[in-house]
Amino acid sequence: MTHVLEFSFPVEGRGFSKAGDAASRVKQLLKQAAIPTAFIRRAVVVAYEAELNMIIHSNGGTLELLVSQEEVVIRAMDIGPGIQDVEKAMLEGFSTAPPEARKLGFGGGMGLPNMRRSADELHIESDPELGTVITAVIHLRANTV
């Protein structure tokens, strides 16, 4: 599929002061691309949760935005450590967030479940040593809003 818009945003592990910056940029870019509001809302939820997960749980990584006529793809690629138990991490309320994140109001265990709810497709590949790649796809069809 040919993407008409491609951007990537660096995400700093433990960079709590920048939390939400990449998701805000995703929102701006999707508005500029004239993506309908309902799809933007879903994409921003995915981008924000992916960004926060990288800030809270990883050593940093990259958030990618790929947009075509048919879909919006958000890919989060961190540089580790990966998710120990993906199935468990998908449970609402399950969290391995450190106290530092919890003191700031993050780490409630809703990141991956919120991403799953907001995306039409969610793929997670994780190696506990190497890191995690999360790919979320939102199809730009009227019947998926």
PDB file of N, CA and C in Angstrom, residues 22-128:
ATOM      1  N   ALA A  22       4.223  13.518  20.887  1.00  0.00           N
ATOM      2  CA  ALA A  22       4.098  12.811  19.602  1.00  0.00           C
ATOM      3  C   ALA A  22       2.629  12.633  19.229  1.00  0.00           C
ATOM      4  N   ALA A  23       1.789  12.293  20.192  1.00  0.00           N
ATOM      5  CA  ALA A  23       0.355  12.122  19.916  1.00  0.00           C
ATOM      6  C   ALA A  23      -0.270  13.440  19.454  1.00  0.00           C
ATOM      7  N   SER A  24       0.150  14.550  20.030  1.00  0.00           N
ATOM      8  CA  SER A  24      -0.351  15.866  19.602  1.00  0.00           C
ATOM      9  C   SER A  24       0.054  16.155  18.159  1.00  0.00           C
ATOM     10  N   ARG A  25       1.267  15.796  17.825  1.00  0.00           N
ATOM     11  CA  ARG A  25       1.745  15.998  16.445  1.00  0.00           C
ATOM     12  C   ARG A  25       0.972  15.105  15.477  1.00  0.00           C
ATOM     13  N   VAL A  26       0.671  13.871  15.885  1.00  0.00           N
ATOM     14  CA  VAL A  26      -0.145  12.972  15.063  1.00  0.00           C
ATOM     15  C   VAL A  26      -1.498  13.630  14.787  1.00  0.00           C
ATOM     16  N   LYS A  27      -2.107  14.185  15.812  1.00  0.00           N
ATOM     17  CA  LYS A  27      -3.403  14.845  15.656  1.00  0.00           C
ATOM     18  C   LYS A  27      -3.319  15.987  14.642  1.00  0.00           C
ATOM     19  N   GLN A  28      -2.308  16.824  14.764  1.00  0.00           N
ATOM     20  CA  GLN A  28      -2.129  17.943  13.838  1.00  0.00           C
ATOM     21  C   GLN A  28      -1.975  17.466  12.399  1.00  0.00           C
ATOM     22  N   LEU A  29      -1.148  16.458  12.213  1.00  0.00           N
ATOM     23  CA  LEU A  29      -0.886  15.954  10.860  1.00  0.00           C
ATOM     24  C   LEU A  29      -2.137  15.332  10.237  1.00  0.00           C
ATOM     25  N   LEU A  30      -2.904  14.609  11.043  1.00  0.00           N
ATOM     26  CA  LEU A  30      -4.128  13.998  10.515  1.00  0.00           C
ATOM     27  C   LEU A  30      -5.171  15.060  10.173  1.00  0.00           C
ATOM     28  N   LYS A  31      -5.236  16.121  10.970  1.00  0.00           N
ATOM     29  CA  LYS A  31      -6.145  17.230  10.640  1.00  0.00           C
ATOM     30  C   LYS A  31      -5.728  17.874   9.325  1.00  0.00           C
ATOM     31  N   GLN A  32      -4.425  18.107   9.157  1.00  0.00           N
ATOM     32  CA  GLN A  32      -3.923  18.706   7.923  1.00  0.00           C
ATOM     33  C   GLN A  32      -4.201  17.810   6.711  1.00  0.00           C
ATOM     34  N   ALA A  33      -4.232  16.499   6.941  1.00  0.00           N
ATOM     35  CA  ALA A  33      -4.500  15.550   5.859  1.00  0.00           C
ATOM     36  C   ALA A  33      -5.997  15.375   5.609  1.00  0.00           C
ATOM     37  N   ALA A  34      -6.820  16.124   6.337  1.00  0.00           N
ATOM     38  CA  ALA A  34      -8.286  16.105   6.178  1.00  0.00           C
ATOM     39  C   ALA A  34      -8.900  14.739   6.497  1.00  0.00           C
ATOM     40  N   ILE A  35      -8.322  14.044   7.464  1.00  0.00           N
ATOM     41  CA  ILE A  35      -8.890  12.785   7.936  1.00  0.00           C
ATOM     42  C   ILE A  35     -10.103  13.142   8.798  1.00  0.00           C
ATOM     43  N   PRO A  36     -11.230  12.439   8.651  1.00  0.00           N
ATOM     44  CA  PRO A  36     -12.416  12.741   9.463  1.00  0.00           C
ATOM     45  C   PRO A  36     -12.138  12.632  10.968  1.00  0.00           C
ATOM     46  N   THR A  37     -12.793  13.513  11.715  1.00  0.00           N
ATOM     47  CA  THR A  37     -12.570  13.647  13.156  1.00  0.00           C
ATOM     48  C   THR A  37     -12.691  12.338  13.927  1.00  0.00           C
ATOM     49  N   ALA A  38     -13.672  11.520  13.604  1.00  0.00           N
ATOM     50  CA  ALA A  38     -13.866  10.263  14.346  1.00  0.00           C
ATOM     51  C   ALA A  38     -12.651   9.346  14.205  1.00  0.00           C
ATOM     52  N   PHE A  39     -12.025   9.344  13.035  1.00  0.00           N
ATOM     53  CA  PHE A  39     -10.834   8.517  12.831  1.00  0.00           C
ATOM     54  C   PHE A  39      -9.630   9.136  13.524  1.00  0.00           C
ATOM     55  N   ILE A  40      -9.559  10.469  13.510  1.00  0.00           N
ATOM     56  CA  ILE A  40      -8.465  11.154  14.203  1.00  0.00           C
ATOM     57  C   ILE A  40      -8.509  10.826  15.689  1.00  0.00           C
ATOM     58  N   ARG A  41      -9.693  10.873  16.264  1.00  0.00           N
ATOM     59  CA  ARG A  41      -9.843  10.592  17.696  1.00  0.00           C
ATOM     60  C   ARG A  41      -9.292   9.204  18.025  1.00  0.00           C
ATOM     61  N   ARG A  42      -9.660   8.219  17.229  1.00  0.00           N
ATOM     62  CA  ARG A  42      -9.182   6.845  17.469  1.00  0.00           C
ATOM     63  C   ARG A  42      -7.668   6.757  17.306  1.00  0.00           C
ATOM     64  N   ALA A  43      -7.134   7.408  16.275  1.00  0.00           N
ATOM     65  CA  ALA A  43      -5.690   7.365  16.026  1.00  0.00           C
ATOM     66  C   ALA A  43      -4.914   8.038  17.146  1.00  0.00           C
ATOM     67  N   VAL A  44      -5.450   9.126  17.675  1.00  0.00           N
ATOM     68  CA  VAL A  44      -4.759   9.842  18.753  1.00  0.00           C
ATOM     69  C   VAL A  44      -4.754   9.006  20.035  1.00  0.00           C
ATOM     70  N   VAL A  45      -5.832   8.290  20.308  1.00  0.00           N
ATOM     71  CA  VAL A  45      -5.847   7.397  21.478  1.00  0.00           C
ATOM     72  C   VAL A  45      -4.733   6.358  21.327  1.00  0.00           C
ATOM     73  N   VAL A  46      -4.649   5.744  20.159  1.00  0.00           N
ATOM     74  CA  VAL A  46      -3.612   4.736  19.920  1.00  0.00           C
ATOM     75  C   VAL A  46      -2.224   5.352  20.066  1.00  0.00           C
ATOM     76  N   ALA A  47      -2.014   6.500  19.425  1.00  0.00           N
ATOM     77  CA  ALA A  47      -0.695   7.137  19.465  1.00  0.00           C
ATOM     78  C   ALA A  47      -0.304   7.511  20.891  1.00  0.00           C
ATOM     79  N   TYR A  48      -1.252   8.085  21.637  1.00  0.00           N
ATOM     80  CA  TYR A  48      -0.965   8.499  23.011  1.00  0.00           C
ATOM     81  C   TYR A  48      -0.610   7.294  23.891  1.00  0.00           C
ATOM     82  N   GLU A  49      -1.418   6.252  23.817  1.00  0.00           N
ATOM     83  CA  GLU A  49      -1.154   5.074  24.648  1.00  0.00           C
ATOM     84  C   GLU A  49       0.170   4.410  24.272  1.00  0.00           C
ATOM     85  N   ALA A  50       0.464   4.347  22.975  1.00  0.00           N
ATOM     86  CA  ALA A  50       1.732   3.755  22.532  1.00  0.00           C
ATOM     87  C   ALA A  50       2.916   4.600  23.011  1.00  0.00           C
ATOM     88  N   GLU A  51       2.780   5.909  22.868  1.00  0.00           N
ATOM     89  CA  GLU A  51       3.834   6.817  23.320  1.00  0.00           C
ATOM     90  C   GLU A  51       4.073   6.677  24.824  1.00  0.00           C
ATOM     91  N   LEU A  52       2.991   6.666  25.596  1.00  0.00           N
ATOM     92  CA  LEU A  52       3.126   6.538  27.053  1.00  0.00           C
ATOM     93  C   LEU A  52       3.734   5.206  27.446  1.00  0.00           C
ATOM     94  N   ASN A  53       3.332   4.136  26.760  1.00  0.00           N
ATOM     95  CA  ASN A  53       3.922   2.834  27.077  1.00  0.00           C
ATOM     96  C   ASN A  53       5.427   2.849  26.854  1.00  0.00           C
ATOM     97  N   MET A  54       5.875   3.494  25.774  1.00  0.00           N
ATOM     98  CA  MET A  54       7.321   3.567  25.533  1.00  0.00           C
ATOM     99  C   MET A  54       8.007   4.414  26.603  1.00  0.00           C
ATOM    100  N   ILE A  55       7.384   5.519  27.004  1.00  0.00           N
ATOM    101  CA  ILE A  55       7.973   6.378  28.035  1.00  0.00           C
ATOM    102  C   ILE A  55       8.060   5.641  29.365  1.00  0.00           C
ATOM    103  N   ILE A  56       6.988   4.956  29.727  1.00  0.00           N
ATOM    104  CA  ILE A  56       6.918   4.290  31.031  1.00  0.00           C
ATOM    105  C   ILE A  56       7.768   3.027  31.092  1.00  0.00           C
ATOM    106  N   HIS A  57       7.681   2.196  30.061  1.00  0.00           N
ATOM    107  CA  HIS A  57       8.207   0.832  30.157  1.00  0.00           C
ATOM    108  C   HIS A  57       9.486   0.548  29.382  1.00  0.00           C
ATOM    109  N   SER A  58       9.910   1.456  28.496  1.00  0.00           N
ATOM    110  CA  SER A  58      11.047   1.100  27.642  1.00  0.00           C
ATOM    111  C   SER A  58      12.206   2.075  27.791  1.00  0.00           C
ATOM    112  N   ASN A  59      13.231   1.786  27.022  1.00  0.00           N
ATOM    113  CA  ASN A  59      14.397   2.657  26.953  1.00  0.00           C
ATOM    114  C   ASN A  59      14.254   3.668  25.824  1.00  0.00           C
ATOM    115  N   GLY A  60      13.036   3.852  25.355  1.00  0.00           N
ATOM    116  CA  GLY A  60      12.774   4.783  24.270  1.00  0.00           C
ATOM    117  C   GLY A  60      12.523   4.048  22.973  1.00  0.00           C
ATOM    118  N   GLY A  61      12.242   4.822  21.943  1.00  0.00           N
ATOM    119  CA  GLY A  61      11.978   4.217  20.647  1.00  0.00           C
ATOM    120  C   GLY A  61      11.440   5.236  19.668  1.00  0.00           C
ATOM    121  N   THR A  62      10.634   4.751  18.740  1.00  0.00           N
ATOM    122  CA  THR A  62      10.104   5.582  17.673  1.00  0.00           C
ATOM    123  C   THR A  62       8.630   5.298  17.479  1.00  0.00           C
ATOM    124  N   LEU A  63       7.862   6.355  17.274  1.00  0.00           N
ATOM    125  CA  LEU A  63       6.456   6.244  16.929  1.00  0.00           C
ATOM    126  C   LEU A  63       6.332   6.670  15.469  1.00  0.00           C
ATOM    127  N   GLU A  64       5.749   5.816  14.643  1.00  0.00           N
ATOM    128  CA  GLU A  64       5.581   6.114  13.225  1.00  0.00           C
ATOM    129  C   GLU A  64       4.116   6.332  12.908  1.00  0.00           C
ATOM    130  N   LEU A  65       3.861   7.248  11.988  1.00  0.00           N
ATOM    131  CA  LEU A  65       2.527   7.493  11.462  1.00  0.00           C
ATOM    132  C   LEU A  65       2.590   7.294   9.963  1.00  0.00           C
ATOM    133  N   LEU A  66       1.731   6.410   9.454  1.00  0.00           N
ATOM    134  CA  LEU A  66       1.645   6.134   8.020  1.00  0.00           C
ATOM    135  C   LEU A  66       0.188   6.305   7.623  1.00  0.00           C
ATOM    136  N   VAL A  67      -0.054   7.124   6.612  1.00  0.00           N
ATOM    137  CA  VAL A  67      -1.423   7.398   6.198  1.00  0.00           C
ATOM    138  C   VAL A  67      -1.554   7.149   4.705  1.00  0.00           C
ATOM    139  N   SER A  68      -2.594   6.426   4.329  1.00  0.00           N
ATOM    140  CA  SER A  68      -2.933   6.222   2.921  1.00  0.00           C
ATOM    141  C   SER A  68      -4.392   6.610   2.735  1.00  0.00           C
ATOM    142  N   GLN A  69      -4.902   6.436   1.542  1.00  0.00           N
ATOM    143  CA  GLN A  69      -6.317   6.699   1.281  1.00  0.00           C
ATOM    144  C   GLN A  69      -7.207   5.734   2.054  1.00  0.00           C
ATOM    145  N   GLU A  70      -6.689   4.548   2.376  1.00  0.00           N
ATOM    146  CA  GLU A  70      -7.492   3.492   2.993  1.00  0.00           C
ATOM    147  C   GLU A  70      -7.327   3.341   4.494  1.00  0.00           C
ATOM    148  N   GLU A  71      -6.185   3.793   5.038  1.00  0.00           N
ATOM    149  CA  GLU A  71      -5.928   3.501   6.450  1.00  0.00           C
ATOM    150  C   GLU A  71      -4.934   4.462   7.083  1.00  0.00           C
ATOM    151  N   VAL A  72      -4.988   4.469   8.411  1.00  0.00           N
ATOM    152  CA  VAL A  72      -3.982   5.133   9.232  1.00  0.00           C
ATOM    153  C   VAL A  72      -3.287   4.015  10.011  1.00  0.00           C
ATOM    154  N   VAL A  73      -1.965   4.004   9.935  1.00  0.00           N
ATOM    155  CA  VAL A  73      -1.179   3.003  10.662  1.00  0.00           C
ATOM    156  C   VAL A  73      -0.296   3.738  11.661  1.00  0.00           C
ATOM    157  N   ILE A  74      -0.335   3.272  12.894  1.00  0.00           N
ATOM    158  CA  ILE A  74       0.552   3.796  13.924  1.00  0.00           C
ATOM    159  C   ILE A  74       1.398   2.629  14.398  1.00  0.00           C
ATOM    160  N   ARG A  75       2.709   2.821  14.329  1.00  0.00           N
ATOM    161  CA  ARG A  75       3.636   1.764  14.728  1.00  0.00           C
ATOM    162  C   ARG A  75       4.552   2.314  15.812  1.00  0.00           C
ATOM    163  N   ALA A  76       4.612   1.601  16.915  1.00  0.00           N
ATOM    164  CA  ALA A  76       5.497   1.959  18.022  1.00  0.00           C
ATOM    165  C   ALA A  76       6.582   0.894  18.113  1.00  0.00           C
ATOM    166  N   MET A  77       7.830   1.340  18.015  1.00  0.00           N
ATOM    167  CA  MET A  77       8.965   0.416  18.064  1.00  0.00           C
ATOM    168  C   MET A  77       9.896   0.859  19.174  1.00  0.00           C
ATOM    169  N   ASP A  78       9.965   0.049  20.234  1.00  0.00           N
ATOM    170  CA  ASP A  78      10.857   0.444  21.327  1.00  0.00           C
ATOM    171  C   ASP A  78      12.127  -0.381  21.304  1.00  0.00           C
ATOM    172  N   ILE A  79      13.097   0.081  22.068  1.00  0.00           N
ATOM    173  CA  ILE A  79      14.398  -0.586  22.085  1.00  0.00           C
ATOM    174  C   ILE A  79      14.591  -1.406  23.354  1.00  0.00           C
ATOM    175  N   GLY A  80      13.495  -1.863  23.910  1.00  0.00           N
ATOM    176  CA  GLY A  80      13.548  -2.802  24.998  1.00  0.00           C
ATOM    177  C   GLY A  80      13.489  -2.132  26.356  1.00  0.00           C
ATOM    178  N   PRO A  81      13.299  -2.894  27.383  1.00  0.00           N
ATOM    179  CA  PRO A  81      13.010  -4.323  27.328  1.00  0.00           C
ATOM    180  C   PRO A  81      11.595  -4.579  26.815  1.00  0.00           C
ATOM    181  N   GLY A  82      11.367  -5.773  26.335  1.00  0.00           N
ATOM    182  CA  GLY A  82      10.060  -6.123  25.787  1.00  0.00           C
ATOM    183  C   GLY A  82       9.057  -6.490  26.859  1.00  0.00           C
ATOM    184  N   ILE A  83       7.881  -6.857  26.408  1.00  0.00           N
ATOM    185  CA  ILE A  83       6.795  -7.257  27.301  1.00  0.00           C
ATOM    186  C   ILE A  83       6.997  -8.721  27.683  1.00  0.00           C
ATOM    187  N   GLN A  84       7.019  -9.003  28.974  1.00  0.00           N
ATOM    188  CA  GLN A  84       7.236 -10.369  29.451  1.00  0.00           C
ATOM    189  C   GLN A  84       6.080 -11.301  29.092  1.00  0.00           C
ATOM    190  N   ASP A  85       4.838 -10.823  29.252  1.00  0.00           N
ATOM    191  CA  ASP A  85       3.658 -11.641  29.013  1.00  0.00           C
ATOM    192  C   ASP A  85       2.599 -10.780  28.321  1.00  0.00           C
ATOM    193  N   VAL A  86       2.545 -10.848  26.996  1.00  0.00           N
ATOM    194  CA  VAL A  86       1.643  -9.993  26.220  1.00  0.00           C
ATOM    195  C   VAL A  86       0.190 -10.255  26.588  1.00  0.00           C
ATOM    196  N   GLU A  87      -0.185 -11.508  26.751  1.00  0.00           N
ATOM    197  CA  GLU A  87      -1.571 -11.850  27.091  1.00  0.00           C
ATOM    198  C   GLU A  87      -1.992 -11.179  28.404  1.00  0.00           C
ATOM    199  N   LYS A  88      -1.129 -11.241  29.387  1.00  0.00           N
ATOM    200  CA  LYS A  88      -1.412 -10.624  30.684  1.00  0.00           C
ATOM    201  C   LYS A  88      -1.463  -9.100  30.556  1.00  0.00           C
ATOM    202  N   ALA A  89      -0.555  -8.546  29.752  1.00  0.00           N
ATOM    203  CA  ALA A  89      -0.499  -7.096  29.574  1.00  0.00           C
ATOM    204  C   ALA A  89      -1.756  -6.559  28.889  1.00  0.00           C
ATOM    205  N   MET A  90      -2.496  -7.411  28.184  1.00  0.00           N
ATOM    206  CA  MET A  90      -3.729  -6.997  27.509  1.00  0.00           C
ATOM    207  C   MET A  90      -4.916  -6.927  28.474  1.00  0.00           C
ATOM    208  N   LEU A  91      -4.754  -7.413  29.688  1.00  0.00           N
ATOM    209  CA  LEU A  91      -5.839  -7.377  30.672  1.00  0.00           C
ATOM    210  C   LEU A  91      -6.010  -5.969  31.226  1.00  0.00           C
ATOM    211  N   GLU A  92      -7.247  -5.481  31.260  1.00  0.00           N
ATOM    212  CA  GLU A  92      -7.513  -4.154  31.810  1.00  0.00           C
ATOM    213  C   GLU A  92      -7.079  -4.097  33.271  1.00  0.00           C
ATOM    214  N   GLY A  93      -6.305  -3.076  33.604  1.00  0.00           N
ATOM    215  CA  GLY A  93      -5.864  -2.880  34.979  1.00  0.00           C
ATOM    216  C   GLY A  93      -4.542  -3.544  35.323  1.00  0.00           C
ATOM    217  N   PHE A  94      -4.049  -4.454  34.476  1.00  0.00           N
ATOM    218  CA  PHE A  94      -2.757  -5.075  34.747  1.00  0.00           C
ATOM    219  C   PHE A  94      -1.657  -4.069  34.409  1.00  0.00           C
ATOM    220  N   SER A  95      -0.749  -3.843  35.339  1.00  0.00           N
ATOM    221  CA  SER A  95       0.302  -2.864  35.110  1.00  0.00           C
ATOM    222  C   SER A  95       1.608  -3.291  35.764  1.00  0.00           C
ATOM    223  N   THR A  96       2.684  -3.023  35.068  1.00  0.00           N
ATOM    224  CA  THR A  96       4.023  -3.210  35.623  1.00  0.00           C
ATOM    225  C   THR A  96       4.737  -1.865  35.719  1.00  0.00           C
ATOM    226  N   ALA A  97       3.952  -0.783  35.709  1.00  0.00           N
ATOM    227  CA  ALA A  97       4.531   0.563  35.756  1.00  0.00           C
ATOM    228  C   ALA A  97       5.290   0.786  37.058  1.00  0.00           C
ATOM    229  N   PRO A  98       6.434   1.444  36.972  1.00  0.00           N
ATOM    230  CA  PRO A  98       7.214   1.728  38.181  1.00  0.00           C
ATOM    231  C   PRO A  98       6.552   2.826  39.010  1.00  0.00           C
ATOM    232  N   PRO A  99       6.906   2.924  40.290  1.00  0.00           N
ATOM    233  CA  PRO A  99       6.337   3.949  41.170  1.00  0.00           C
ATOM    234  C   PRO A  99       6.472   5.372  40.607  1.00  0.00           C
ATOM    235  N   GLU A 100       7.568   5.649  39.928  1.00  0.00           N
ATOM    236  CA  GLU A 100       7.801   6.973  39.332  1.00  0.00           C
ATOM    237  C   GLU A 100       6.644   7.348  38.397  1.00  0.00           C
ATOM    238  N   ALA A 101       6.195   6.409  37.584  1.00  0.00           N
ATOM    239  CA  ALA A 101       5.094   6.668  36.646  1.00  0.00           C
ATOM    240  C   ALA A 101       3.768   6.796  37.384  1.00  0.00           C
ATOM    241  N   ARG A 102       3.555   5.951  38.366  1.00  0.00           N
ATOM    242  CA  ARG A 102       2.295   5.971  39.111  1.00  0.00           C
ATOM    243  C   ARG A 102       2.124   7.278  39.902  1.00  0.00           C
ATOM    244  N   LYS A 103       3.213   7.802  40.424  1.00  0.00           N
ATOM    245  CA  LYS A 103       3.150   9.074  41.152  1.00  0.00           C
ATOM    246  C   LYS A 103       2.693  10.213  40.244  1.00  0.00           C
ATOM    247  N   LEU A 104       2.973  10.078  38.952  1.00  0.00           N
ATOM    248  CA  LEU A 104       2.590  11.103  37.981  1.00  0.00           C
ATOM    249  C   LEU A 104       1.200  10.847  37.384  1.00  0.00           C
ATOM    250  N   GLY A 105       0.537   9.782  37.841  1.00  0.00           N
ATOM    251  CA  GLY A 105      -0.802   9.475  37.360  1.00  0.00           C
ATOM    252  C   GLY A 105      -0.854   8.562  36.154  1.00  0.00           C
ATOM    253  N   PHE A 106       0.279   7.996  35.761  1.00  0.00           N
ATOM    254  CA  PHE A 106       0.337   7.082  34.626  1.00  0.00           C
ATOM    255  C   PHE A 106       0.407   5.641  35.122  1.00  0.00           C
ATOM    256  N   GLY A 107       0.269   4.693  34.214  1.00  0.00           N
ATOM    257  CA  GLY A 107       0.493   3.291  34.550  1.00  0.00           C
ATOM    258  C   GLY A 107      -0.692   2.576  35.146  1.00  0.00           C
ATOM    259  N   GLY A 108      -1.908   2.945  34.742  1.00  0.00           N
ATOM    260  CA  GLY A 108      -3.113   2.310  35.273  1.00  0.00           C
ATOM    261  C   GLY A 108      -3.476   0.997  34.605  1.00  0.00           C
ATOM    262  N   GLY A 109      -2.678   0.558  33.637  1.00  0.00           N
ATOM    263  CA  GLY A 109      -2.947  -0.726  33.004  1.00  0.00           C
ATOM    264  C   GLY A 109      -4.027  -0.691  31.937  1.00  0.00           C
ATOM    265  N   MET A 110      -4.258   0.470  31.347  1.00  0.00           N
ATOM    266  CA  MET A 110      -5.293   0.575  30.313  1.00  0.00           C
ATOM    267  C   MET A 110      -4.720   0.863  28.928  1.00  0.00           C
ATOM    268  N   GLY A 111      -3.416   1.009  28.806  1.00  0.00           N
ATOM    269  CA  GLY A 111      -2.796   1.369  27.534  1.00  0.00           C
ATOM    270  C   GLY A 111      -3.104   0.412  26.403  1.00  0.00           C
ATOM    271  N   LEU A 112      -2.719  -0.845  26.552  1.00  0.00           N
ATOM    272  CA  LEU A 112      -2.959  -1.825  25.489  1.00  0.00           C
ATOM    273  C   LEU A 112      -4.455  -2.086  25.277  1.00  0.00           C
ATOM    274  N   PRO A 113      -5.263  -2.223  26.343  1.00  0.00           N
ATOM    275  CA  PRO A 113      -6.705  -2.390  26.113  1.00  0.00           C
ATOM    276  C   PRO A 113      -7.327  -1.198  25.364  1.00  0.00           C
ATOM    277  N   ASN A 114      -6.910   0.020  25.674  1.00  0.00           N
ATOM    278  CA  ASN A 114      -7.425   1.189  24.956  1.00  0.00           C
ATOM    279  C   ASN A 114      -6.995   1.169  23.497  1.00  0.00           C
ATOM    280  N   MET A 115      -5.778   0.736  23.246  1.00  0.00           N
ATOM    281  CA  MET A 115      -5.303   0.633  21.865  1.00  0.00           C
ATOM    282  C   MET A 115      -6.126  -0.411  21.108  1.00  0.00           C
ATOM    283  N   ARG A 116      -6.381  -1.530  21.743  1.00  0.00           N
ATOM    284  CA  ARG A 116      -7.174  -2.598  21.103  1.00  0.00           C
ATOM    285  C   ARG A 116      -8.579  -2.097  20.767  1.00  0.00           C
ATOM    286  N   ARG A 117      -9.190  -1.336  21.658  1.00  0.00           N
ATOM    287  CA  ARG A 117     -10.535  -0.801  21.425  1.00  0.00           C
ATOM    288  C   ARG A 117     -10.566   0.231  20.303  1.00  0.00           C
ATOM    289  N   SER A 118      -9.502   1.007  20.174  1.00  0.00           N
ATOM    290  CA  SER A 118      -9.479   2.111  19.218  1.00  0.00           C
ATOM    291  C   SER A 118      -9.044   1.709  17.808  1.00  0.00           C
ATOM    292  N   ALA A 119      -8.337   0.610  17.687  1.00  0.00           N
ATOM    293  CA  ALA A 119      -7.823   0.173  16.385  1.00  0.00           C
ATOM    294  C   ALA A 119      -8.718  -0.911  15.782  1.00  0.00           C
ATOM    295  N   ASP A 120      -8.724  -0.977  14.456  1.00  0.00           N
ATOM    296  CA  ASP A 120      -9.409  -2.078  13.777  1.00  0.00           C
ATOM    297  C   ASP A 120      -8.547  -3.329  13.810  1.00  0.00           C
ATOM    298  N   GLU A 121      -7.234  -3.138  13.806  1.00  0.00           N
ATOM    299  CA  GLU A 121      -6.275  -4.244  13.900  1.00  0.00           C
ATOM    300  C   GLU A 121      -5.176  -3.825  14.867  1.00  0.00           C
ATOM    301  N   LEU A 122      -4.748  -4.752  15.700  1.00  0.00           N
ATOM    302  CA  LEU A 122      -3.641  -4.490  16.618  1.00  0.00           C
ATOM    303  C   LEU A 122      -2.735  -5.707  16.632  1.00  0.00           C
ATOM    304  N   HIS A 123      -1.466  -5.482  16.292  1.00  0.00           N
ATOM    305  CA  HIS A 123      -0.483  -6.562  16.256  1.00  0.00           C
ATOM    306  C   HIS A 123       0.654  -6.204  17.204  1.00  0.00           C
ATOM    307  N   ILE A 124       1.014  -7.165  18.046  1.00  0.00           N
ATOM    308  CA  ILE A 124       2.090  -6.936  19.015  1.00  0.00           C
ATOM    309  C   ILE A 124       3.135  -8.026  18.851  1.00  0.00           C
ATOM    310  N   GLU A 125       4.359  -7.599  18.600  1.00  0.00           N
ATOM    311  CA  GLU A 125       5.490  -8.525  18.544  1.00  0.00           C
ATOM    312  C   GLU A 125       6.458  -8.071  19.623  1.00  0.00           C
ATOM    313  N   SER A 126       6.755  -8.966  20.562  1.00  0.00           N
ATOM    314  CA  SER A 126       7.630  -8.560  21.650  1.00  0.00           C
ATOM    315  C   SER A 126       8.628  -9.645  21.992  1.00  0.00           C
ATOM    316  N   ASP A 127       9.835  -9.218  22.221  1.00  0.00           N
ATOM    317  CA  ASP A 127      10.899 -10.083  22.702  1.00  0.00           C
ATOM    318  C   ASP A 127      11.342  -9.477  24.026  1.00  0.00           C
ATOM    319  N   PRO A 128      11.236 -10.258  25.121  1.00  0.00           N
ATOM    320  CA  PRO A 128      11.577  -9.708  26.442  1.00  0.00           C
ATOM    321  C   PRO A 128      12.968  -9.071  26.523  1.00  0.00           C
TER     322      PRO A 128
END
